[in-house]
GROMACS .gro file of C-alpha atoms in nm:
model
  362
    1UNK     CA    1  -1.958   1.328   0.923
    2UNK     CA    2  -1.645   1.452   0.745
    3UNK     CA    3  -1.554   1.634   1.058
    4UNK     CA    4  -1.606   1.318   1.281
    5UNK     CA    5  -1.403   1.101   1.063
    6UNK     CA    6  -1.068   1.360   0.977
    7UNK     CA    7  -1.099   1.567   1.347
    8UNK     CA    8  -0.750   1.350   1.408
    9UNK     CA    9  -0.591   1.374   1.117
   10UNK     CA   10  -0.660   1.770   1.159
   11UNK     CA   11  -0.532   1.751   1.509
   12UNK     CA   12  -0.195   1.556   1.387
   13UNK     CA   13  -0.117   1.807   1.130
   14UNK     CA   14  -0.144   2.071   1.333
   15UNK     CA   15   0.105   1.843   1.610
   16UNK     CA   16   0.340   1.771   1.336
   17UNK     CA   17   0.369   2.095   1.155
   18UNK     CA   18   0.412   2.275   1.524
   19UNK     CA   19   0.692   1.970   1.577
   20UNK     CA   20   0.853   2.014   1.254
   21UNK     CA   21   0.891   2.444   1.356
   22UNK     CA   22   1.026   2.352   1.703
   23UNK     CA   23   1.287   2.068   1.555
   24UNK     CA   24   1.416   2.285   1.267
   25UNK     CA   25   1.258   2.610   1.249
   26UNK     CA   26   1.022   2.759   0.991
   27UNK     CA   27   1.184   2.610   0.696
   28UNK     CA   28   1.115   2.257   0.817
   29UNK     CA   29   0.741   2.357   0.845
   30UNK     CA   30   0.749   2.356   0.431
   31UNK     CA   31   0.924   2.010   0.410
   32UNK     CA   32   0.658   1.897   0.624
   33UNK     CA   33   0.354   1.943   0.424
   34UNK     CA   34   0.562   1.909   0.096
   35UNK     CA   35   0.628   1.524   0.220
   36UNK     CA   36   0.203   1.476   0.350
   37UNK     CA   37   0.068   1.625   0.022
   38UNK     CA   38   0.328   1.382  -0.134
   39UNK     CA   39   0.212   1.125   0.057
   40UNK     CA   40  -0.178   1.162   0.048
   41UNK     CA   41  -0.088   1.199  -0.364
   42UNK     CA   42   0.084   0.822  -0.387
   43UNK     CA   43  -0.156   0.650  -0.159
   44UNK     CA   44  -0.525   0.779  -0.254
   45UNK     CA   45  -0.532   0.463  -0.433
   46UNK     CA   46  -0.428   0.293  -0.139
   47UNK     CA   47  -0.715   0.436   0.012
   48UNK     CA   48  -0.993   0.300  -0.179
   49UNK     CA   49  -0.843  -0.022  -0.178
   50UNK     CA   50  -0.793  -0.042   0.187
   51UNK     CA   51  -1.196   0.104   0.186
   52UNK     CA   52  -1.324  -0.242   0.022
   53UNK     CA   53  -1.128  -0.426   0.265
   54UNK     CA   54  -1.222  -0.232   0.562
   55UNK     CA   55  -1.615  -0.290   0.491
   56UNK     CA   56  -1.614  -0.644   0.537
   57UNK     CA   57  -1.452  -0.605   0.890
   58UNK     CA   58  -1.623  -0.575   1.218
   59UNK     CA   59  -1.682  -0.240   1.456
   60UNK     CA   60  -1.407  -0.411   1.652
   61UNK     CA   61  -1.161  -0.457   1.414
   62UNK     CA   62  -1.278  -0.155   1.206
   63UNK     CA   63  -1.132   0.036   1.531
   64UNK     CA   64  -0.807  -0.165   1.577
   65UNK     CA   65  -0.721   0.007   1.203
   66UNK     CA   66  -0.786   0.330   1.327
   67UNK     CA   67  -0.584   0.283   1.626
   68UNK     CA   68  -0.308  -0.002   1.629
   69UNK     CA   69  -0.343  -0.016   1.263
   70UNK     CA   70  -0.215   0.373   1.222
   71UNK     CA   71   0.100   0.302   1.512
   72UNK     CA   72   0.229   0.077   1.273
   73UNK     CA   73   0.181   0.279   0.966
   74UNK     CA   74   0.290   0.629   1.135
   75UNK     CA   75   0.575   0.474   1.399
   76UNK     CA   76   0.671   0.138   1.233
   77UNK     CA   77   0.655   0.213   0.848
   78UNK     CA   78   0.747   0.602   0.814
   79UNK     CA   79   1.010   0.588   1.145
   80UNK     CA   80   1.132   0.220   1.206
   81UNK     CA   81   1.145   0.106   0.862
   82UNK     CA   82   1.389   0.273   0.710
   83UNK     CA   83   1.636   0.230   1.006
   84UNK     CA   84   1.545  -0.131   0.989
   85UNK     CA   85   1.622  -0.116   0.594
   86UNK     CA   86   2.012   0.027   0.682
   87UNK     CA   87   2.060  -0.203   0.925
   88UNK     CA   88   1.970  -0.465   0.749
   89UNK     CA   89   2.124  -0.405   0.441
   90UNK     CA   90   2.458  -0.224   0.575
   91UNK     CA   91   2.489  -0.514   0.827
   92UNK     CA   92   2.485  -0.254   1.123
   93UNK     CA   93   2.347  -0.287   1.464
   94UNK     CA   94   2.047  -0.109   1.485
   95UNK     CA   95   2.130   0.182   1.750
   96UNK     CA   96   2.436   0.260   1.484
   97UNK     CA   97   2.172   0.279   1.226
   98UNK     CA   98   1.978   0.531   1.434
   99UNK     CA   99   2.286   0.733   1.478
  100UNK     CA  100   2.384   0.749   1.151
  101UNK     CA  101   2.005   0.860   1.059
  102UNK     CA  102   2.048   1.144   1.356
  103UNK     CA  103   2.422   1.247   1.278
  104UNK     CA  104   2.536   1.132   0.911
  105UNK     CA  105   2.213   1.206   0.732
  106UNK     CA  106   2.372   1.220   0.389
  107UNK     CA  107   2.551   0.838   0.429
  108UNK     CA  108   2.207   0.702   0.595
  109UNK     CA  109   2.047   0.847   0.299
  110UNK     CA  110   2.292   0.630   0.041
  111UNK     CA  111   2.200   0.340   0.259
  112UNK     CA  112   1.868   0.320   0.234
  113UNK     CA  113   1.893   0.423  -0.145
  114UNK     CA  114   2.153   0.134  -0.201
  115UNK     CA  115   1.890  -0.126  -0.033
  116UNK     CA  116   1.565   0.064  -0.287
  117UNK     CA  117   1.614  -0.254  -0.546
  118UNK     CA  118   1.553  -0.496  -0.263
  119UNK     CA  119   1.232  -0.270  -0.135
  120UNK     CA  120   1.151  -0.208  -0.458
  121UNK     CA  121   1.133  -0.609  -0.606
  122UNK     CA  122   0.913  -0.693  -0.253
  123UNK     CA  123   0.694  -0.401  -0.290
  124UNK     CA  124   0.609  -0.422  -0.649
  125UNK     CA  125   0.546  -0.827  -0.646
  126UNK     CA  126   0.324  -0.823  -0.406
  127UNK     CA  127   0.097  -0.509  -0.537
  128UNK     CA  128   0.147  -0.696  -0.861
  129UNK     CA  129  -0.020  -1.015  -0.721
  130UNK     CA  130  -0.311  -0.782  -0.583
  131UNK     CA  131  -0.372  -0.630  -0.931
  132UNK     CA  132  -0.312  -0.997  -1.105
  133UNK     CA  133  -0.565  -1.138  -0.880
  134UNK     CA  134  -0.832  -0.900  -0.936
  135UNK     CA  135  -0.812  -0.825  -1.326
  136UNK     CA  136  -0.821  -1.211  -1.395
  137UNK     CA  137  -1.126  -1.281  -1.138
  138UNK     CA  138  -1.467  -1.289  -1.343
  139UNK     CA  139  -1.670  -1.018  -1.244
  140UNK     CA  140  -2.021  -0.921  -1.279
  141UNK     CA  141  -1.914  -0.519  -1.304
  142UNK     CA  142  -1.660  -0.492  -1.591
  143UNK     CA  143  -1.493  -0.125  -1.638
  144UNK     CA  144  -1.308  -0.171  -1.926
  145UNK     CA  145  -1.519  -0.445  -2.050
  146UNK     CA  146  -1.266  -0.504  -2.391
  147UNK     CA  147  -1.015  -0.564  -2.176
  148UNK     CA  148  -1.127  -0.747  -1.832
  149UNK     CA  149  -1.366  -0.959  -2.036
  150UNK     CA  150  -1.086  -1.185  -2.259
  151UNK     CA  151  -0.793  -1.169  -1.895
  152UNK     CA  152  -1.129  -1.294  -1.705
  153UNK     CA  153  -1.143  -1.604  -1.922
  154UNK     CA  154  -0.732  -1.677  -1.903
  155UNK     CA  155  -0.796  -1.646  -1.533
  156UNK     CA  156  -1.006  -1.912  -1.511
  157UNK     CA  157  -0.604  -2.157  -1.614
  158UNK     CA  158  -0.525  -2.213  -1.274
  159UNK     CA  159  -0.173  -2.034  -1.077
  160UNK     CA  160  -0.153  -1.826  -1.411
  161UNK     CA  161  -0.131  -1.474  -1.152
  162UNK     CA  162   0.185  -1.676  -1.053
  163UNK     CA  163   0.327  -1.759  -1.323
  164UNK     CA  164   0.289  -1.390  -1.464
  165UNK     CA  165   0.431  -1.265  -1.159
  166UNK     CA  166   0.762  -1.465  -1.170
  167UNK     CA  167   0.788  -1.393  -1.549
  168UNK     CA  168   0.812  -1.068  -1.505
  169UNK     CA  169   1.041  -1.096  -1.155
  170UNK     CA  170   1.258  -1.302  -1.349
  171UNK     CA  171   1.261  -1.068  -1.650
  172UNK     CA  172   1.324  -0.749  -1.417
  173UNK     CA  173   1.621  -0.962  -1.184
  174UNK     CA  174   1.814  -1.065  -1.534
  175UNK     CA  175   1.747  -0.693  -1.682
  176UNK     CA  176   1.935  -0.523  -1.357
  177UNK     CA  177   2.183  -0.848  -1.376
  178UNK     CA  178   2.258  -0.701  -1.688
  179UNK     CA  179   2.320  -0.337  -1.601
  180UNK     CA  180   2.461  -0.472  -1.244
  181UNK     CA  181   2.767  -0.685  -1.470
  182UNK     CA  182   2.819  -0.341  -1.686
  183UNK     CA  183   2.870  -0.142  -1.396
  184UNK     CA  184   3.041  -0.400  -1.170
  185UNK     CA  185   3.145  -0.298  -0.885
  186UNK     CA  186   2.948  -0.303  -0.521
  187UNK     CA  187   2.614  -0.350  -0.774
  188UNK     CA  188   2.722  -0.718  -0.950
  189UNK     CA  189   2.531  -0.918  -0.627
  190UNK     CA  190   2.230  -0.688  -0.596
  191UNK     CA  191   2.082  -0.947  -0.920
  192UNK     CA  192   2.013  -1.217  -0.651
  193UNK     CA  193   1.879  -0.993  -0.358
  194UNK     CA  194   1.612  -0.857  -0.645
  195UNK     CA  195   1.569  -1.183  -0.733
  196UNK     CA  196   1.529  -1.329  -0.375
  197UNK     CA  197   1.311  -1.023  -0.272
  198UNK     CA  198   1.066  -1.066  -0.551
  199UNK     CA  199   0.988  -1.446  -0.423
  200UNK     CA  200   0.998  -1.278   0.000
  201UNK     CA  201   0.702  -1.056  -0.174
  202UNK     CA  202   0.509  -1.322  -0.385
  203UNK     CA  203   0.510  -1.588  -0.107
  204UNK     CA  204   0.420  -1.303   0.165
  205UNK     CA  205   0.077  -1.228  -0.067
  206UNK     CA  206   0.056  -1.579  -0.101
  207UNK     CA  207   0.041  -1.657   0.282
  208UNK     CA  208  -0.135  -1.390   0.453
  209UNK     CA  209  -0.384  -1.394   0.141
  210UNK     CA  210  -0.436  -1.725   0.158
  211UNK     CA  211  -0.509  -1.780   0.557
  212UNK     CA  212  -0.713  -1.452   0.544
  213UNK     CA  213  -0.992  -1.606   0.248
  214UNK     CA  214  -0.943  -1.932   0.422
  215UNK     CA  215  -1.077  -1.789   0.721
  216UNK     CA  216  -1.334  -1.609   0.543
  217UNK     CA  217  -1.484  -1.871   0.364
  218UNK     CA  218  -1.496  -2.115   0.705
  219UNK     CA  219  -1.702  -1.814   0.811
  220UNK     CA  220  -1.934  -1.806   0.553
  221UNK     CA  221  -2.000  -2.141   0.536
  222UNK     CA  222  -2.045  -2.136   0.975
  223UNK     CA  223  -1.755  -2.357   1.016
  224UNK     CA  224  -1.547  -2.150   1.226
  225UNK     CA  225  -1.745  -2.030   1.514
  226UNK     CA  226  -1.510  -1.720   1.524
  227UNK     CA  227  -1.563  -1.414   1.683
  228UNK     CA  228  -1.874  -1.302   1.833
  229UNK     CA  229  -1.616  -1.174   2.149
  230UNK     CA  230  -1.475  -0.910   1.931
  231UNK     CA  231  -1.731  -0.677   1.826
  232UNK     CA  232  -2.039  -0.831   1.941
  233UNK     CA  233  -2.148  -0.986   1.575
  234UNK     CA  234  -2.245  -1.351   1.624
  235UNK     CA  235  -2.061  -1.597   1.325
  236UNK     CA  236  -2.384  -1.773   1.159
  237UNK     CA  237  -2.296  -1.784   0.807
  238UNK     CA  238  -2.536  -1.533   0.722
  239UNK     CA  239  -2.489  -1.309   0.446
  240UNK     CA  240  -2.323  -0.958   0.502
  241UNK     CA  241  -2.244  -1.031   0.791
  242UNK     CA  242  -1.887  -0.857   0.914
  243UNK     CA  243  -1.567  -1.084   0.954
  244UNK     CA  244  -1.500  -1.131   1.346
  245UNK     CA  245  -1.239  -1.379   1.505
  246UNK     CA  246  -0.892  -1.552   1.278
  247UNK     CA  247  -1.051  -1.423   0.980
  248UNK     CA  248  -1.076  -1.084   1.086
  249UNK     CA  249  -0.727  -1.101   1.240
  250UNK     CA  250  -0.569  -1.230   0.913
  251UNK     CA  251  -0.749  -0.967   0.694
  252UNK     CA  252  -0.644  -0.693   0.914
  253UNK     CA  253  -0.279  -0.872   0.884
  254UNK     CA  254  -0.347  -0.864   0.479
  255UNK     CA  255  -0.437  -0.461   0.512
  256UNK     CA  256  -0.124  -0.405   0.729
  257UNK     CA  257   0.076  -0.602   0.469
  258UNK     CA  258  -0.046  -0.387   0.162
  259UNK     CA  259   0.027  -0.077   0.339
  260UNK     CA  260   0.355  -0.153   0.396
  261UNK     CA  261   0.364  -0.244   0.016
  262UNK     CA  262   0.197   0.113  -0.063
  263UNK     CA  263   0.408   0.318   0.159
  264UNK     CA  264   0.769   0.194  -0.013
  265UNK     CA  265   0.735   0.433  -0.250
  266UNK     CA  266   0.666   0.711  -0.045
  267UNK     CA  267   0.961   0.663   0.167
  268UNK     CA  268   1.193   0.603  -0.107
  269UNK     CA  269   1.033   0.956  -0.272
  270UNK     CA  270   1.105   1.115   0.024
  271UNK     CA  271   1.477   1.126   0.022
  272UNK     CA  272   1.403   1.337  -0.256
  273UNK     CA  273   1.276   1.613  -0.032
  274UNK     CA  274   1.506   1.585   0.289
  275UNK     CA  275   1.697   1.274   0.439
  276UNK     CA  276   1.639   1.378   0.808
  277UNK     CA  277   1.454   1.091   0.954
  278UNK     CA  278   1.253   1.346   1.204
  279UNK     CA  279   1.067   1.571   0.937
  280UNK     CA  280   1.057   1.242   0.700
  281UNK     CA  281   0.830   1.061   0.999
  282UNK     CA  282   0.617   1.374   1.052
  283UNK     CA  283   0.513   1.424   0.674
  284UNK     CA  284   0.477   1.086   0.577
  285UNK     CA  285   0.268   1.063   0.938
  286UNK     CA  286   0.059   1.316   0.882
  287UNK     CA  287  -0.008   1.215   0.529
  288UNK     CA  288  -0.064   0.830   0.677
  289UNK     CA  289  -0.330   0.951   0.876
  290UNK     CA  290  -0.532   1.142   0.614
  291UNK     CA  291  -0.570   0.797   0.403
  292UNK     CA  292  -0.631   0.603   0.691
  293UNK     CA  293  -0.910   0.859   0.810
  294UNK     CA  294  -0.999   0.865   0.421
  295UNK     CA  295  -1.052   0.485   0.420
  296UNK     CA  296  -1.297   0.499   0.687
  297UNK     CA  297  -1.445   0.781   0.550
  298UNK     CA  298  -1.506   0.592   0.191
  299UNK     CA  299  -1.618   0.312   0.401
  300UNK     CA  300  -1.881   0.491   0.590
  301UNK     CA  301  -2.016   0.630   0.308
  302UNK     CA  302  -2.053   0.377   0.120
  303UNK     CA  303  -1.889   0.570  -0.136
  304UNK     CA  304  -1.758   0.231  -0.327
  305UNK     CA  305  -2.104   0.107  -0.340
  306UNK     CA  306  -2.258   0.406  -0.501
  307UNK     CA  307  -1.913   0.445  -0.774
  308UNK     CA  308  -1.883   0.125  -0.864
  309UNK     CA  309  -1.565   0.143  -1.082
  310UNK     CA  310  -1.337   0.318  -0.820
  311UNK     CA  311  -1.231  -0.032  -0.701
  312UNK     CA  312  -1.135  -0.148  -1.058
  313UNK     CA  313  -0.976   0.255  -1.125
  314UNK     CA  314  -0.767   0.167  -0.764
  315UNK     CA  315  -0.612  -0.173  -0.861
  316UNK     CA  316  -0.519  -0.045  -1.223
  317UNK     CA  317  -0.341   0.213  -1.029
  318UNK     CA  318  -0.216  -0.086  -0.855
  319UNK     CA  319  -0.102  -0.263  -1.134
  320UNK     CA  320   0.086   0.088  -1.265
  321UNK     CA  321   0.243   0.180  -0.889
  322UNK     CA  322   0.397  -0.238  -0.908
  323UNK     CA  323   0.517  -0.209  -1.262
  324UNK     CA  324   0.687   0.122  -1.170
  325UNK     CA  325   0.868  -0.025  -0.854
  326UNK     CA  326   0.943  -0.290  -1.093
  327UNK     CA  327   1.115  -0.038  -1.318
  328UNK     CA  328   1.257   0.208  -1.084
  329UNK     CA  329   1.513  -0.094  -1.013
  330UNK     CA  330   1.708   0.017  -1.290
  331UNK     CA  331   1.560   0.343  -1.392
  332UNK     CA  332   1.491   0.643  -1.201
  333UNK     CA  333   1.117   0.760  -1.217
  334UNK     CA  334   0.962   1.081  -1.029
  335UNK     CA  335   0.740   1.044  -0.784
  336UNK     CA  336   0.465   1.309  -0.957
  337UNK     CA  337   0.457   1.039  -1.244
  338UNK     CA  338   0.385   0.805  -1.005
  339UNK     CA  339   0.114   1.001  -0.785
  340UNK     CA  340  -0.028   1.139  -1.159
  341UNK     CA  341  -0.081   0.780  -1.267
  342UNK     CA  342  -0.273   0.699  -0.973
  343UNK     CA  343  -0.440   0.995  -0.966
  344UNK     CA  344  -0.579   0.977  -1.324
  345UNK     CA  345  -0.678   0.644  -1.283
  346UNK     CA  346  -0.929   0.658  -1.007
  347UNK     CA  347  -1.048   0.985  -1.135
  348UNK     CA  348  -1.162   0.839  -1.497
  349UNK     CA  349  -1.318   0.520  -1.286
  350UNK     CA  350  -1.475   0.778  -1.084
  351UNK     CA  351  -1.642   1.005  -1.354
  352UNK     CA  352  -1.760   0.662  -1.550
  353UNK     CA  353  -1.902   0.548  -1.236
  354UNK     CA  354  -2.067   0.906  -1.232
  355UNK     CA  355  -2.200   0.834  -1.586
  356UNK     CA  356  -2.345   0.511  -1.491
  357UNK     CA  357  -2.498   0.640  -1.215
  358UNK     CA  358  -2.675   0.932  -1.437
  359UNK     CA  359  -2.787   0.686  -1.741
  360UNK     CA  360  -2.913   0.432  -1.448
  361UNK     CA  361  -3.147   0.734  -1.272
  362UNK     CA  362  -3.244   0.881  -1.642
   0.00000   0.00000   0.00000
């Protein structure tokens, strides 16, 4: 099993760290696992979370994450993206973008660090929305029961994930307003864009969130007569069975979406490593594909089933990667904090789940 579900993540590490020798010699074969252990490290949470997604989908559309799903992640998050970012943000024409990444690494590298508060304020309000959402659902399993039990009964005031979340945009946008009028200079507009980023990544949630449970609940209830085309499942209404059609189309839109949010961080960490755009793609590629090949493998499993608190552990870590894109706006924070945060998280959720499971067989 574990060799059936990482046998192409094996075989794109070996690709990548045999590109990154023939690009740039031996040297860039270290920068090259440096930037996939970095990137497996930030995203393990992502992992798990993507895993309780993934279940509810279809063979079909199980596969299209393995395979289209991972060309966007690899190709359009870890290579396009950035380029997109500078050209965007400098107001260049995307080829001169691409040249600048291949021939003036060090100015492509302020560029896409000048455009991090925009990234940043997206990034963290939308995985701030996903951690909002779930800590103020009721729930039957409670982790920290002290603390889920009282945020479950506030969640019951309608919009209030909303209202947090612009609180605290508006709070971070008038905190680097502040800084941004001390410094002056090219910084004094960047207030706005934070400001006008943060809504770009509230509304996004809000959108693809909202058509993918729409769907989902037209399918439960046998409205929608979605699907049975895609992966052979037929669209009754009947319990467990896996999302086919628009609903599973908009919930593999939502996964997309929150891997884009994860990976921000990662290529933003990056630069800390190396700012060529080559070696950058082939860590944070081969790194993609362990979590991707680590969601199915969680899914399979049915690891999240039998540790019941790893989904609560993943969106705390959730809730700790937003608030520190929501910080690293105006203050610089490493990326091992980051990955350690995440890290610890899931493992404590893990080992309680581990005690529950021991108290439940004794």
């Amino acid at each position: 099993m574990l060799w059936k579900t990482f046998r192409w993540a094996f075989a794109v590490t070996a690709v990548g760290l045999v590109g990154g020798v023939l690009y740039d010699g031996w040297t860039a074969l270290g920068i090259v696992a440096v930037l996939a252990v970095l990137e497996i490290s930030l995203s393990f949470d992502n992992a798990v979370i993507n895993a309780g997604i993934l279940k509810k989908l279809n063979a079909f559309w199980q596969r299209i994450f393995l395979t289209v799903g991972i060309l966007i992640a690899v190709f359009g998050m870890r290579l396009l993206f950035p380029v997109v970012i500078v050209s965007v943000s400098a107001r260049l024409a995307p080829h001169e973008a691409v040249r600048l990444a291949l021939t003036d690494k060090e100015r492509y590298q302020e560029l896409v660090t000048d455009a991090h508060p925009s990234i940043a304020a997206f990034g963290g309000m939308f995985l701030l929305m996903i951690f909002l959402d779930f800590i103020l659902e009721e729930r039957e399993t409670k982790w920290l029961g002290r603390v889920e039990r009282p945020l479950a009964r506030l969640g019951r005031i309608d919009m209030l994930s909303v209202c947090v979340a612009l609180v605290v945009l508006l709070v971070t946008a008038m905190t680097f307003a502040t800084q941004a009028h001390q410094h002056g200079g090219h910084h004094a507009d960047k207030a706005q864009t934070v400001l006008v980023s943060g809504v770009a990544g509230l509304v996004t949630y809000l959108v693809v969130h909202g058509l993918s449970g729409f769907f989902e609940a037209r399918l439960a209830g046998g409205e929608g007569g979605e699907g049975g085309e895609e992966g052979g499942e037929a669209t009754s209404g009947r319990p467990g069975l896996a999302l086919a059609g628009r609903a599973a189309f908009f919930t593999f839109l939502y996964l997309e979406v929150l891997d884009a949010s994860f990976s921000f961080d990662g290529v933003i960490g990056a630069f800390a490593v190396t700012n060529d755009i080559v070696l950058m793609a082939l860590g944070l590629g081969i790194g993609a594909m362990y979590v991707r090949s680590l969601t199915v493998y969680l899914v399979r499993q049915g690891t999240l089933d039998d540790y019941v608190y790893l989904e609560h552990g993943a969106h705390y870590a959730i809730g700790a990667l937003a608030a520190v894109l929501l910080v690293s706006i105006r203050y610089a924070v490493n990326d091992v904090v980051t990955g350690l945060i995440g890290v610890t998280l899931i493992g404590a959720a893990f080992w309680s789940s581990v005690r529950l499971n021991r108290a439940t067989a004794g």
